[in-house]
């Protein structure tokens, strides 16, 4: 429009032999510039008023091929990645170095928006898309525009971070399609002061085993934390007055392990109360599935192995420096103590065959010399499944024995197989009786948990 106005003003000035000073005031130019425009008009006509760079692409223009690659790669390979992460992946894996704003502009031009789009931008885009849909000439165009409307993300309430590293560790689990088509559950523990992931573990569902594994990672790498902050899952506390048998519902096991190590537990049924870990899952859900897919991870074992290196990289990028916050983690326990404390304790009864049943299998009790011991039918025993899955049992808080599985059928016969020889009993290692394995203390703790629940309900 500015070029057209210049052309019309100079043309009228020449044809009517008008006043150059008046023309200069209209155009906001000097008299000397007006003289130059008159000469240019006489030589080249209307073309003299076109800008010299018209039709030329700037030197910094991104080639169309790279723009197409950015869009195609996101649709086919890096889909669901947030745009900051996608920009990093382009530089690291594809050799395409662009800014985040540039990648955002290219994708938005193709109606592809960030999974972490803000509410304000979401509203602006919806208004633009609704206007474009109303102006669409065909039904197909309207359907394409409808498909580009994005969902609004939910915000979580914020609160100040804790002062010290290890003062408060938030724990939670998230079922999600982390890899493959089936949902798996990622358990994580996040330090509130630094935002550092201090433990992470994949399992089929939210389980005691998942939380035991991240607790073990914390104990081995950092030490004993001061407090855990969790939701009111049955893994941590009772939810019903008439709780099922402790063998089926291990709701007090984790709390009992924390009691032995001196870690406090605080509960909340409001997700926003532990916003640190909730927001962490939002970040992981937009980045981790893409990384797992690129690493060709297809099972739980591979996923947990991948987490070992990925969490260190993730913390280096997003967590605050630990040195800036004083650590209040207590001294790391010994590996043997960790293995024994992170155990599943279950009450069982000796049957008529002097054996106990656990996990649909039968076991006999062996002493340190490898000889079977016998107790009367109906004797109550405490079966201990250590963190490394070895089985022991405690009888009357005095004796501890190793449990050996009894096979359903013998593999060899001493009467018909020549190579079958009578094996001598081999000595077994039995850890000494210690505090966590005393059933009296354990059941007293279980009873106190039930009383606390009754008080909370009545309050």
PDB file of N, CA and C in Angstrom, residues 230-239 267-269 453 456:
ATOM      1  N   UNK A 230       2.938 -39.124  50.454  1.00  0.00           N
ATOM      2  CA  UNK A 230       2.269 -40.010  49.500  1.00  0.00           C
ATOM      3  C   UNK A 230       0.758 -39.789  49.542  1.00  0.00           C
ATOM      4  N   UNK A 231       0.060 -40.531  48.690  1.00  0.00           N
ATOM      5  CA  UNK A 231      -1.400 -40.536  48.773  1.00  0.00           C
ATOM      6  C   UNK A 231      -1.832 -41.674  49.703  1.00  0.00           C
ATOM      7  N   UNK A 232      -3.123 -41.835  49.873  1.00  0.00           N
ATOM      8  CA  UNK A 232      -3.641 -42.821  50.831  1.00  0.00           C
ATOM      9  C   UNK A 232      -3.887 -44.169  50.150  1.00  0.00           C
ATOM     10  N   UNK A 233      -2.882 -44.693  49.506  1.00  0.00           N
ATOM     11  CA  UNK A 233      -2.972 -46.022  48.914  1.00  0.00           C
ATOM     12  C   UNK A 233      -2.857 -47.067  50.003  1.00  0.00           C
ATOM     13  N   UNK A 234      -3.405 -48.261  49.725  1.00  0.00           N
ATOM     14  CA  UNK A 234      -3.321 -49.332  50.719  1.00  0.00           C
ATOM     15  C   UNK A 234      -1.894 -49.834  50.891  1.00  0.00           C
ATOM     16  N   UNK A 235      -0.992 -49.456  49.988  1.00  0.00           N
ATOM     17  CA  UNK A 235       0.414 -49.806  50.175  1.00  0.00           C
ATOM     18  C   UNK A 235       0.976 -49.115  51.409  1.00  0.00           C
ATOM     19  N   UNK A 236       0.420 -47.948  51.743  1.00  0.00           N
ATOM     20  CA  UNK A 236       0.970 -47.144  52.828  1.00  0.00           C
ATOM     21  C   UNK A 236       0.127 -47.160  54.093  1.00  0.00           C
ATOM     22  N   UNK A 237      -1.195 -47.234  53.969  1.00  0.00           N
ATOM     23  CA  UNK A 237      -2.049 -47.157  55.142  1.00  0.00           C
ATOM     24  C   UNK A 237      -3.372 -47.852  54.864  1.00  0.00           C
ATOM     25  N   UNK A 238      -4.057 -48.264  55.913  1.00  0.00           N
ATOM     26  CA  UNK A 238      -5.366 -48.901  55.755  1.00  0.00           C
ATOM     27  C   UNK A 238      -6.385 -47.911  55.221  1.00  0.00           C
ATOM     28  N   UNK A 239      -7.295 -48.426  54.398  1.00  0.00           N
ATOM     29  CA  UNK A 239      -8.420 -47.621  53.921  1.00  0.00           C
ATOM     30  C   UNK A 239      -9.751 -48.183  54.409  1.00  0.00           C
ATOM     31  N   UNK A 267       0.429 -38.424  54.636  1.00  0.00           N
ATOM     32  CA  UNK A 267      -0.519 -38.827  53.596  1.00  0.00           C
ATOM     33  C   UNK A 267      -1.425 -37.662  53.210  1.00  0.00           C
ATOM     34  N   UNK A 268      -1.929 -37.718  51.983  1.00  0.00           N
ATOM     35  CA  UNK A 268      -2.949 -36.771  51.541  1.00  0.00           C
ATOM     36  C   UNK A 268      -3.743 -37.412  50.418  1.00  0.00           C
ATOM     37  N   UNK A 269      -5.051 -37.238  50.462  1.00  0.00           N
ATOM     38  CA  UNK A 269      -5.913 -37.771  49.409  1.00  0.00           C
ATOM     39  C   UNK A 269      -6.131 -36.753  48.293  1.00  0.00           C
ATOM     40  N   UNK A 453      -6.688 -45.439  61.976  1.00  0.00           N
ATOM     41  CA  UNK A 453      -7.707 -45.279  60.960  1.00  0.00           C
ATOM     42  C   UNK A 453      -9.057 -44.989  61.586  1.00  0.00           C
ATOM     43  N   UNK A 456      -9.221 -41.435  62.667  1.00  0.00           N
ATOM     44  CA  UNK A 456      -9.346 -40.500  61.539  1.00  0.00           C
ATOM     45  C   UNK A 456     -10.778 -40.474  61.029  1.00  0.00           C
TER      46      UNK A 456
END
